[in-house]
Amino acid sequence: MSSFRGRDVLSIRDFTPADIQLVLRTARKMVPIAVGEKRSRSLEGKILSTLFYEPSTRTRLSFESAMARLGGRALGFSSAEGTSVQKGETLADTIRMVEAYSDAIVLRHPHEGAARLAAEFTEKPVLNAGDGAGQHPTQTLLDLYTIWDEKGSFEGQSVTLVGDLKYGRTVHSLAYALAELGAHLTFVSPPTLEMPPEILEQVKEKGLSFRAAHRLEEVIRDTDVLYVTRIQKERFPDPQEYEKVAGSYRVDMDVLRDAKRGLIIMHPLPRVTEIAPEVDRTKHAVYFKQAFNAVPVRMALLDLILGEGA
Amino acid sequence: MRELRVTPIKNGTVIDHIPAGLALKVLKILGIGDAVTSTVTVAMHVPSQAMGWKDIVKVEDRELGGRELDKIALIAPTSTVNVIRNYNVAEKRPLALPDRAVGILRCANPNCISNVREPIESSFVVRSKSPLRVVCKYCDRELEDIVSHIL
Ligand SMILES: [Zn+2]
């Protein structure tokens, strides 16, 4: 019996480094099942509710695929339209109803803290699949898995996070977890989209050094992992300013000229123009693999939380 | 004993040693407005040996407790609260800042689930007492300008 049985997955902060390692090792064992080479019935008879109050096709499908690969079933909705939610039902009431239909609940919701609220109204495990600009712990875990799977470890890896580091809370969770796992962090962003001071404070508390830069060219040479995020147009009142800024953080062959041979490039997808298409063909590009990793990582979580033998 | 600037009350609560300037905030916490049926006396900018200047609030015929004390502890933890019965101090109610501030602050994040119609109370984890720093249990954001978010 693992400590995961029946547990909520609300924030990456609830995970110790040992917890994270267990998820990653379990995810690796899931890969042959995730690609259909091996069969599993470990969650046979179990039902997962997927409540998506806002659409996120990738996240929902990967959860449903993960459940099906383990022999379980998923039910739910993919947007709030046409549900009792639209008639004004509270999230608390919806959760109390859904609890009776399923063994675990996956929730995506536009309001921050929704998953924590949901967990207060049910005994069943709640998995946070993104709450507004808040936490998205399963995304963080699949990002961590990708690094670990490609690089073999976190300790001493030089990880560079580039793009919008201010508003993207997934990069905040990732930075926090990587600091805890012993990676060296570099933050590259436009001056207006820098990592917020409270996140830097948390990284410092882990006793790790980090550095910040405004230009990718300054740091690419000694980067092992480059994590690229989208810079959103809405953050810039002036469209010309946006074009200029977005252009200067674009990863293309030119930027990669000085890169290490073993550099990996990650992106949570969908990308717009942050990574030039020609980069896809290089050995550096792992973002499509990263997207695939969503399934074994979510399988691992579901199996650890709902499975018998895990 | 020096001349009393505020006359003694028969029954009620005296909040003394309020940092000068915060008396009106204490009144706001106590919900003292039009519907109050007892007498409230406020003394502002009173000389104090310990504090230099202080404010005092006296509420007649009302004994404060629970959440009201928690709220006062949030903004003025050095205040003293004495319950008066028949002109005597019957009880000293200690002010202790709780580890969690439940139902007394509103989250400043408009997108926080605690600001939506749901059957929950706001809840903040007190991360540090001096200076006071609180973080919303739901959205995980630190609340700036705590005083103006008292419910
Ligand atoms: Zn909040």
Short mmCIF file of C-alpha atoms and ligand atoms in Angstrom, two decimals:
data_model
loop_
_atom_site.label_atom_id
_atom_site.label_comp_id
_atom_site.label_asym_id
_atom_site.label_seq_id
_atom_site.Cartn_x
_atom_site.Cartn_y
_atom_site.Cartn_z
CA MET A 1 0.00 0.00 0.00
CA SER A 2 1.41 3.35 -0.95
CA SER A 3 0.76 6.67 0.71
CA PHE A 4 -1.02 7.70 -2.46
CA ARG A 5 -4.18 5.70 -1.98
CA GLY A 6 -7.18 7.99 -1.94
CA ARG A 7 -5.04 11.08 -1.98
CA ASP A 8 -5.90 14.45 -3.58
CA VAL A 9 -3.62 16.01 -6.17
CA LEU A 10 -4.21 19.74 -5.69
CA SER A 11 -0.84 21.45 -5.83
CA ILE A 12 2.70 20.33 -6.59
CA ARG A 13 3.61 21.68 -3.15
CA ASP A 14 1.80 18.74 -1.58
CA PHE A 15 4.44 16.43 -3.10
CA THR A 16 7.74 15.66 -1.41
CA PRO A 17 10.73 14.84 -3.63
CA ALA A 18 10.19 11.17 -2.70
CA ASP A 19 6.55 11.39 -3.83
CA ILE A 20 7.63 12.89 -7.13
CA GLN A 21 10.24 10.17 -7.67
CA LEU A 22 7.61 7.50 -7.04
CA VAL A 23 5.27 9.04 -9.63
CA LEU A 24 8.09 9.25 -12.18
CA ARG A 25 9.22 5.64 -11.66
CA THR A 26 5.63 4.43 -11.86
CA ALA A 27 5.06 6.46 -15.04
CA ARG A 28 8.00 4.79 -16.73
CA LYS A 29 6.49 1.37 -16.02
CA MET A 30 3.26 2.60 -17.61
CA VAL A 31 4.77 3.46 -20.99
CA PRO A 32 4.28 0.02 -22.63
CA ILE A 33 0.64 0.07 -21.52
CA ALA A 34 0.20 3.68 -22.66
CA VAL A 35 1.30 2.78 -26.19
CA GLY A 36 -0.88 -0.33 -26.28
CA GLU A 37 1.92 -2.91 -26.25
CA LYS A 38 0.86 -4.32 -22.91
CA ARG A 39 -2.57 -4.62 -21.36
CA SER A 40 -3.63 -3.72 -17.85
CA ARG A 41 -6.84 -4.21 -15.92
CA SER A 42 -5.65 -2.68 -12.71
CA LEU A 43 -8.48 -0.12 -12.58
CA GLU A 44 -11.20 -2.39 -13.91
CA GLY A 45 -14.57 -1.42 -12.50
CA LYS A 46 -13.35 2.02 -11.45
CA ILE A 47 -14.97 5.20 -12.74
CA LEU A 48 -13.28 8.56 -13.15
CA SER A 49 -15.34 11.76 -13.42
CA THR A 50 -13.83 14.42 -15.64
CA LEU A 51 -15.48 17.76 -14.87
CA PHE A 52 -14.21 20.38 -17.29
CA TYR A 53 -15.83 23.75 -16.60
CA GLU A 54 -13.69 25.15 -19.37
CA PRO A 55 -12.46 23.24 -22.37
CA SER A 56 -8.99 21.71 -22.40
CA THR A 57 -9.14 18.94 -24.93
CA ARG A 58 -5.58 17.75 -24.46
CA THR A 59 -5.81 17.41 -20.70
CA ARG A 60 -9.23 15.77 -20.73
CA LEU A 61 -8.42 13.25 -23.45
CA SER A 62 -5.15 12.24 -21.84
CA PHE A 63 -6.94 11.59 -18.53
CA GLU A 64 -9.63 9.58 -20.28
CA SER A 65 -7.06 7.65 -22.28
CA ALA A 66 -5.05 6.96 -19.12
CA MET A 67 -8.15 5.61 -17.38
CA ALA A 68 -9.14 3.44 -20.34
CA ARG A 69 -5.62 2.00 -20.70
CA LEU A 70 -5.85 0.79 -17.11
CA GLY A 71 -9.20 -0.87 -17.70
CA GLY A 72 -11.31 1.82 -16.03
CA ARG A 73 -13.95 4.16 -17.40
CA ALA A 74 -14.37 7.91 -17.53
CA LEU A 75 -17.47 10.06 -17.64
CA GLY A 76 -18.03 13.78 -17.46
CA PHE A 77 -18.45 16.97 -19.42
CA SER A 78 -16.10 19.05 -21.51
CA SER A 79 -17.59 22.49 -20.90
CA ALA A 80 -20.08 24.00 -18.48
CA GLU A 81 -22.59 24.68 -21.25
CA GLY A 82 -25.79 22.71 -21.01
CA THR A 83 -25.06 21.35 -17.54
CA SER A 84 -26.72 22.09 -14.20
CA VAL A 85 -23.81 24.44 -13.59
CA GLN A 86 -25.27 26.83 -16.09
CA LYS A 87 -28.49 26.79 -14.09
CA GLY A 88 -26.55 28.18 -11.15
CA GLU A 89 -25.62 25.08 -9.20
CA THR A 90 -22.67 25.63 -6.89
CA LEU A 91 -19.47 23.69 -7.43
CA ALA A 92 -19.91 22.26 -3.92
CA ASP A 93 -23.30 20.77 -4.86
CA THR A 94 -22.05 19.39 -8.17
CA ILE A 95 -19.18 17.68 -6.38
CA ARG A 96 -21.51 16.15 -3.77
CA MET A 97 -23.61 14.73 -6.59
CA VAL A 98 -20.71 13.46 -8.70
CA GLU A 99 -19.14 11.80 -5.68
CA ALA A 100 -21.92 9.22 -5.80
CA TYR A 101 -21.15 8.31 -9.43
CA SER A 102 -17.39 7.84 -9.41
CA ASP A 103 -14.25 6.78 -7.59
CA ALA A 104 -12.18 9.88 -8.32
CA ILE A 105 -12.81 13.35 -9.74
CA VAL A 106 -10.70 15.31 -12.22
CA LEU A 107 -11.57 19.00 -12.15
CA ARG A 108 -10.72 21.86 -14.44
CA HIS A 109 -12.25 25.16 -13.44
CA PRO A 110 -11.80 28.84 -14.28
CA HIS A 111 -11.59 29.94 -10.64
CA GLU A 112 -8.40 29.68 -8.61
CA GLY A 113 -8.72 27.40 -5.62
CA ALA A 114 -11.67 25.46 -7.10
CA ALA A 115 -9.94 22.09 -6.68
CA ARG A 116 -9.21 22.76 -3.02
CA LEU A 117 -12.86 23.67 -2.49
CA ALA A 118 -13.96 20.51 -4.31
CA ALA A 119 -11.73 18.38 -2.10
CA GLU A 120 -13.46 19.81 0.98
CA PHE A 121 -16.82 18.52 -0.21
CA THR A 122 -15.93 14.93 -1.05
CA GLU A 123 -14.14 11.99 0.48
CA LYS A 124 -13.15 10.83 -3.00
CA PRO A 125 -9.78 11.90 -4.37
CA VAL A 126 -9.77 15.13 -6.41
CA LEU A 127 -7.19 15.71 -9.14
CA ASN A 128 -6.67 19.33 -10.10
CA ALA A 129 -6.45 19.64 -13.89
CA GLY A 130 -5.94 23.39 -13.78
CA ASP A 131 -7.77 26.09 -11.82
CA GLY A 132 -7.75 29.42 -13.59
CA ALA A 133 -4.32 30.96 -13.36
CA GLY A 134 -3.65 28.71 -10.38
CA GLN A 135 -2.14 25.27 -10.04
CA HIS A 136 -1.88 22.54 -12.65
CA PRO A 137 0.08 19.84 -10.81
CA THR A 138 -0.32 17.03 -13.35
CA GLN A 139 1.21 19.29 -16.01
CA THR A 140 4.13 19.96 -13.68
CA LEU A 141 4.58 16.23 -13.08
CA LEU A 142 4.63 15.45 -16.78
CA ASP A 143 7.16 18.23 -17.34
CA LEU A 144 9.30 16.76 -14.57
CA TYR A 145 8.91 13.29 -16.03
CA THR A 146 10.10 14.51 -19.42
CA ILE A 147 13.25 16.03 -17.94
CA TRP A 148 13.96 12.97 -15.81
CA ASP A 149 13.29 10.57 -18.67
CA GLU A 150 15.53 12.47 -21.08
CA LYS A 151 18.29 13.48 -18.68
CA GLY A 152 18.24 10.76 -16.04
CA SER A 153 18.26 13.14 -13.07
CA PHE A 154 17.55 16.66 -11.86
CA GLU A 155 20.54 17.31 -9.66
CA GLY A 156 22.93 19.73 -11.28
CA GLN A 157 20.95 20.10 -14.50
CA SER A 158 20.89 23.63 -15.83
CA VAL A 159 17.27 24.41 -16.64
CA THR A 160 16.40 27.64 -18.43
CA LEU A 161 12.81 28.87 -18.32
CA VAL A 162 12.07 31.39 -21.07
CA GLY A 163 9.10 33.55 -22.02
CA ASP A 164 6.27 34.85 -19.84
CA LEU A 165 7.49 34.02 -16.35
CA LYS A 166 5.21 36.48 -14.62
CA TYR A 167 1.70 35.27 -15.37
CA GLY A 168 2.25 31.64 -16.28
CA ARG A 169 1.62 29.82 -13.04
CA THR A 170 2.67 26.50 -14.49
CA VAL A 171 6.22 27.84 -14.74
CA HIS A 172 5.97 28.95 -11.13
CA SER A 173 5.06 25.42 -10.00
CA LEU A 174 7.75 23.97 -12.23
CA ALA A 175 10.40 26.35 -10.89
CA TYR A 176 9.43 25.51 -7.32
CA ALA A 177 9.58 21.74 -7.95
CA LEU A 178 12.86 21.91 -9.87
CA ALA A 179 14.46 23.94 -7.09
CA GLU A 180 13.35 21.31 -4.61
CA LEU A 181 14.84 18.58 -6.79
CA GLY A 182 18.22 20.27 -7.06
CA ALA A 183 18.26 21.74 -10.58
CA HIS A 184 20.01 25.03 -11.36
CA LEU A 185 17.55 27.56 -12.70
CA THR A 186 17.92 30.38 -15.17
CA PHE A 187 15.05 32.74 -15.89
CA VAL A 188 14.95 34.52 -19.24
CA SER A 189 12.13 36.97 -19.89
CA PRO A 190 11.35 40.49 -21.05
CA PRO A 191 11.73 42.98 -18.19
CA THR A 192 7.94 43.33 -17.90
CA LEU A 193 7.35 39.56 -17.60
CA GLU A 194 9.94 38.57 -15.00
CA MET A 195 9.49 35.85 -12.39
CA PRO A 196 7.58 37.35 -9.42
CA PRO A 197 9.64 38.05 -6.28
CA GLU A 198 7.69 35.57 -4.12
CA ILE A 199 8.68 32.71 -6.44
CA LEU A 200 12.32 33.82 -6.38
CA GLU A 201 12.03 33.91 -2.60
CA GLN A 202 10.83 30.29 -2.57
CA VAL A 203 13.65 29.17 -4.85
CA LYS A 204 16.13 30.94 -2.57
CA GLU A 205 14.64 29.20 0.45
CA LYS A 206 15.67 25.92 -1.13
CA GLY A 207 19.20 27.26 -0.86
CA LEU A 208 19.82 27.23 -4.58
CA SER A 209 21.43 29.79 -6.75
CA PHE A 210 19.58 31.01 -9.80
CA ARG A 211 20.25 33.63 -12.40
CA ALA A 212 18.11 35.90 -14.50
CA ALA A 213 18.79 37.20 -17.99
CA HIS A 214 16.96 39.15 -20.64
CA ARG A 215 18.59 37.51 -23.64
CA LEU A 216 18.54 33.84 -24.52
CA GLU A 217 21.88 34.08 -26.35
CA GLU A 218 23.60 34.91 -23.07
CA VAL A 219 22.70 31.61 -21.44
CA ILE A 220 22.03 29.03 -24.17
CA ARG A 221 25.63 27.81 -24.15
CA ASP A 222 25.42 26.12 -20.75
CA THR A 223 21.74 25.16 -20.73
CA ASP A 224 20.75 21.47 -20.49
CA VAL A 225 16.99 21.95 -20.58
CA LEU A 226 15.26 24.86 -22.32
CA TYR A 227 11.62 25.26 -21.27
CA VAL A 228 9.81 27.65 -23.61
CA THR A 229 6.47 29.28 -22.78
CA ARG A 230 4.12 31.40 -24.78
CA ILE A 231 4.18 35.17 -24.53
CA GLN A 232 0.57 36.25 -24.81
CA LYS A 233 -0.44 39.15 -26.98
CA GLU A 234 -2.92 40.37 -24.36
CA ARG A 235 -0.05 41.28 -22.05
CA PHE A 236 1.01 44.05 -24.40
CA PRO A 237 -1.12 47.14 -24.97
CA ASP A 238 0.90 47.93 -28.08
CA PRO A 239 0.83 45.21 -30.79
CA GLN A 240 4.14 46.42 -32.24
CA GLU A 241 5.78 46.07 -28.87
CA TYR A 242 4.43 42.52 -28.68
CA GLU A 243 5.88 41.61 -32.09
CA LYS A 244 9.24 42.95 -31.06
CA VAL A 245 9.35 41.17 -27.71
CA ALA A 246 7.94 37.86 -28.99
CA GLY A 247 10.42 37.91 -31.86
CA SER A 248 13.40 38.34 -29.56
CA TYR A 249 12.53 35.18 -27.58
CA ARG A 250 11.91 32.99 -30.58
CA VAL A 251 13.96 29.79 -30.62
CA ASP A 252 15.36 29.07 -34.07
CA MET A 253 18.49 27.48 -35.57
CA ASP A 254 20.36 30.72 -35.12
CA VAL A 255 19.77 30.78 -31.38
CA LEU A 256 20.73 27.11 -31.15
CA ARG A 257 24.09 27.54 -32.85
CA ASP A 258 25.94 27.61 -29.54
CA ALA A 259 23.72 25.07 -27.77
CA LYS A 260 25.03 21.94 -26.07
CA ARG A 261 24.67 18.75 -28.07
CA GLY A 262 22.45 17.21 -25.40
CA LEU A 263 20.17 20.24 -24.98
CA ILE A 264 16.48 19.38 -24.85
CA ILE A 265 13.76 21.88 -25.73
CA MET A 266 10.36 21.64 -24.04
CA HIS A 267 7.08 23.49 -24.52
CA PRO A 268 3.67 22.84 -22.91
CA LEU A 269 1.98 23.32 -26.32
CA PRO A 270 0.15 24.65 -28.19
CA ARG A 271 2.95 26.81 -29.52
CA VAL A 272 2.46 29.78 -31.78
CA THR A 273 5.72 31.26 -33.01
CA GLU A 274 7.98 30.68 -29.98
CA ILE A 275 9.77 27.77 -31.64
CA ALA A 276 10.56 27.80 -35.36
CA PRO A 277 9.26 24.71 -37.23
CA GLU A 278 12.77 23.82 -38.42
CA VAL A 279 13.69 23.09 -34.79
CA ASP A 280 11.18 20.20 -34.77
CA ARG A 281 13.55 18.11 -36.86
CA THR A 282 16.48 18.47 -34.48
CA LYS A 283 17.33 16.05 -31.69
CA HIS A 284 16.77 18.90 -29.26
CA ALA A 285 13.00 18.94 -29.77
CA VAL A 286 11.18 16.84 -27.17
CA TYR A 287 7.91 18.77 -26.96
CA PHE A 288 5.86 16.22 -28.85
CA LYS A 289 7.21 13.46 -26.62
CA GLN A 290 6.41 15.68 -23.67
CA ALA A 291 2.80 15.83 -24.88
CA PHE A 292 2.70 12.02 -25.14
CA ASN A 293 4.13 11.72 -21.61
CA ALA A 294 0.86 13.16 -20.30
CA VAL A 295 -0.71 9.71 -20.62
CA PRO A 296 1.80 7.53 -18.67
CA VAL A 297 2.16 10.22 -15.98
CA ARG A 298 -1.61 10.48 -15.49
CA MET A 299 -1.84 6.68 -15.56
CA ALA A 300 0.75 6.54 -12.81
CA LEU A 301 -1.20 8.99 -10.66
CA LEU A 302 -4.51 7.21 -11.20
CA ASP A 303 -2.98 3.83 -10.49
CA LEU A 304 -1.23 5.03 -7.33
CA ILE A 305 -4.40 6.71 -6.07
CA LEU A 306 -7.03 4.16 -7.11
CA GLY A 307 -5.13 0.93 -7.73
CA GLU A 308 -4.95 -2.07 -5.44
CA GLY A 309 -1.39 -3.20 -5.79
CA ALA A 310 0.49 0.05 -6.40
CA MET B 1 -4.56 57.74 39.27
CA ARG B 2 -4.80 60.42 36.64
CA GLU B 3 -8.02 62.04 35.60
CA LEU B 4 -9.98 59.75 33.33
CA ARG B 5 -10.72 61.21 29.96
CA VAL B 6 -13.36 58.63 29.31
CA THR B 7 -15.90 58.03 32.01
CA PRO B 8 -16.19 54.52 33.42
CA ILE B 9 -18.93 52.28 32.09
CA LYS B 10 -21.17 50.01 34.12
CA ASN B 11 -21.31 47.00 31.82
CA GLY B 12 -19.63 46.33 28.52
CA THR B 13 -16.16 46.14 26.95
CA VAL B 14 -13.18 48.46 27.03
CA ILE B 15 -10.60 48.14 24.28
CA ASP B 16 -7.53 50.00 25.41
CA HIS B 17 -4.02 50.50 24.03
CA ILE B 18 -5.20 50.62 20.45
CA PRO B 19 -2.37 52.10 18.35
CA ALA B 20 -3.22 55.77 17.76
CA GLY B 21 -5.31 56.26 14.63
CA LEU B 22 -6.86 52.78 14.51
CA ALA B 23 -9.95 53.44 16.65
CA LEU B 24 -12.18 54.01 13.62
CA LYS B 25 -11.03 50.72 12.10
CA VAL B 26 -11.89 48.97 15.36
CA LEU B 27 -15.37 50.53 15.17
CA LYS B 28 -15.72 49.21 11.65
CA ILE B 29 -14.77 45.71 12.85
CA LEU B 30 -17.37 45.91 15.62
CA GLY B 31 -19.97 46.83 13.04
CA ILE B 32 -20.88 49.99 14.88
CA GLY B 33 -23.27 51.90 12.69
CA ASP B 34 -26.87 53.06 12.70
CA ALA B 35 -28.35 49.95 14.24
CA VAL B 36 -26.40 50.19 17.48
CA THR B 37 -28.61 50.56 20.56
CA SER B 38 -25.96 51.06 23.23
CA THR B 39 -23.51 53.88 23.84
CA VAL B 40 -20.07 53.79 22.26
CA THR B 41 -17.35 56.11 23.48
CA VAL B 42 -14.21 56.74 21.51
CA ALA B 43 -11.11 58.49 22.74
CA MET B 44 -8.50 59.25 20.15
CA HIS B 45 -4.93 60.35 20.59
CA VAL B 46 -4.75 59.85 24.33
CA PRO B 47 -1.31 60.14 25.96
CA SER B 48 0.06 56.78 27.02
CA GLN B 49 3.18 56.02 29.00
CA ALA B 50 3.87 52.83 27.17
CA MET B 51 2.88 53.83 23.66
CA GLY B 52 3.22 57.58 23.42
CA TRP B 53 -0.27 57.95 21.99
CA LYS B 54 -3.13 55.54 21.91
CA ASP B 55 -6.85 55.20 21.16
CA ILE B 56 -9.55 53.76 23.42
CA VAL B 57 -12.99 52.37 22.51
CA LYS B 58 -15.70 51.62 25.08
CA VAL B 59 -18.81 49.74 24.12
CA GLU B 60 -21.60 49.62 26.67
CA ASP B 61 -23.75 46.57 27.31
CA ARG B 62 -21.85 44.36 24.94
CA GLU B 63 -19.21 41.69 25.64
CA LEU B 64 -16.94 40.99 22.71
CA GLY B 65 -15.79 37.52 21.83
CA GLY B 66 -14.61 35.06 19.17
CA ARG B 67 -14.29 36.51 15.72
CA GLU B 68 -14.50 40.12 16.83
CA LEU B 69 -11.42 39.56 18.96
CA ASP B 70 -9.67 37.74 16.11
CA LYS B 71 -10.31 40.68 13.83
CA ILE B 72 -8.98 43.18 16.37
CA ALA B 73 -5.95 40.94 16.87
CA LEU B 74 -5.31 41.15 13.13
CA ILE B 75 -5.07 44.92 12.95
CA ALA B 76 -4.11 45.89 16.50
CA PRO B 77 -2.56 42.92 18.32
CA THR B 78 -1.19 45.10 21.14
CA SER B 79 -4.66 46.21 22.28
CA THR B 80 -6.11 45.04 25.58
CA VAL B 81 -9.72 43.95 25.92
CA ASN B 82 -11.42 44.12 29.30
CA VAL B 83 -14.96 43.02 30.02
CA ILE B 84 -16.63 45.30 32.55
CA ARG B 85 -19.40 44.13 34.85
CA ASN B 86 -20.81 46.44 37.48
CA TYR B 87 -17.94 48.96 37.03
CA ASN B 88 -15.26 46.31 37.62
CA VAL B 89 -12.96 44.50 35.26
CA ALA B 90 -14.58 41.09 35.32
CA GLU B 91 -12.43 39.49 32.66
CA LYS B 92 -9.36 40.26 30.58
CA ARG B 93 -9.80 38.74 27.16
CA PRO B 94 -6.41 37.98 25.66
CA LEU B 95 -5.86 38.89 22.02
CA ALA B 96 -4.09 36.14 20.15
CA LEU B 97 -3.55 36.17 16.46
CA PRO B 98 -4.87 32.85 15.19
CA ASP B 99 -2.84 30.64 12.81
CA ARG B 100 -5.79 30.75 10.46
CA ALA B 101 -8.05 33.70 9.83
CA VAL B 102 -11.40 32.13 9.00
CA GLY B 103 -14.35 34.19 7.83
CA ILE B 104 -12.83 37.54 8.75
CA LEU B 105 -11.00 38.61 5.58
CA ARG B 106 -12.01 38.80 1.96
CA CYS B 107 -9.59 37.59 -0.71
CA ALA B 108 -8.46 40.41 -3.01
CA ASN B 109 -8.24 38.09 -6.00
CA PRO B 110 -11.50 38.54 -7.93
CA ASN B 111 -10.94 35.20 -9.63
CA CYS B 112 -10.62 33.30 -6.34
CA ILE B 113 -13.23 30.61 -5.68
CA SER B 114 -13.80 32.11 -2.22
CA ASN B 115 -15.29 35.18 -3.93
CA VAL B 116 -17.84 33.11 -5.84
CA ARG B 117 -21.22 32.05 -4.46
CA GLU B 118 -20.17 28.83 -2.74
CA PRO B 119 -20.99 27.50 0.73
CA ILE B 120 -17.57 28.21 2.21
CA GLU B 121 -15.94 30.81 4.41
CA SER B 122 -12.83 32.66 3.38
CA SER B 123 -9.74 31.24 5.01
CA PHE B 124 -6.23 32.62 5.27
CA VAL B 125 -3.10 31.00 6.58
CA VAL B 126 -1.10 33.38 8.77
CA ARG B 127 2.40 33.02 7.37
CA SER B 128 4.02 35.60 9.60
CA LYS B 129 2.73 37.59 12.57
CA SER B 130 5.14 40.48 12.56
CA PRO B 131 4.92 41.88 9.99
CA LEU B 132 1.50 40.36 9.44
CA ARG B 133 1.41 38.28 6.24
CA VAL B 134 -1.55 36.11 5.25
CA VAL B 135 -2.05 33.82 2.27
CA CYS B 136 -5.43 32.70 0.91
CA LYS B 137 -5.99 28.99 1.54
CA TYR B 138 -7.84 28.66 -1.76
CA CYS B 139 -5.94 30.66 -4.38
CA ASP B 140 -2.61 30.68 -2.55
CA ARG B 141 -2.12 34.41 -3.04
CA GLU B 142 -0.81 36.74 -0.41
CA LEU B 143 -3.28 39.42 0.69
CA GLU B 144 -1.86 42.93 0.46
CA ASP B 145 -3.55 45.74 2.38
CA ILE B 146 -5.12 43.46 4.98
CA VAL B 147 -7.03 46.17 6.85
CA SER B 148 -9.22 47.14 3.92
CA HIS B 149 -10.18 43.50 3.33
CA ILE B 150 -11.69 42.89 6.75
CA LEU B 151 -15.22 41.55 6.38
ZN ZN C 1 -8.10 33.65 -2.67
#
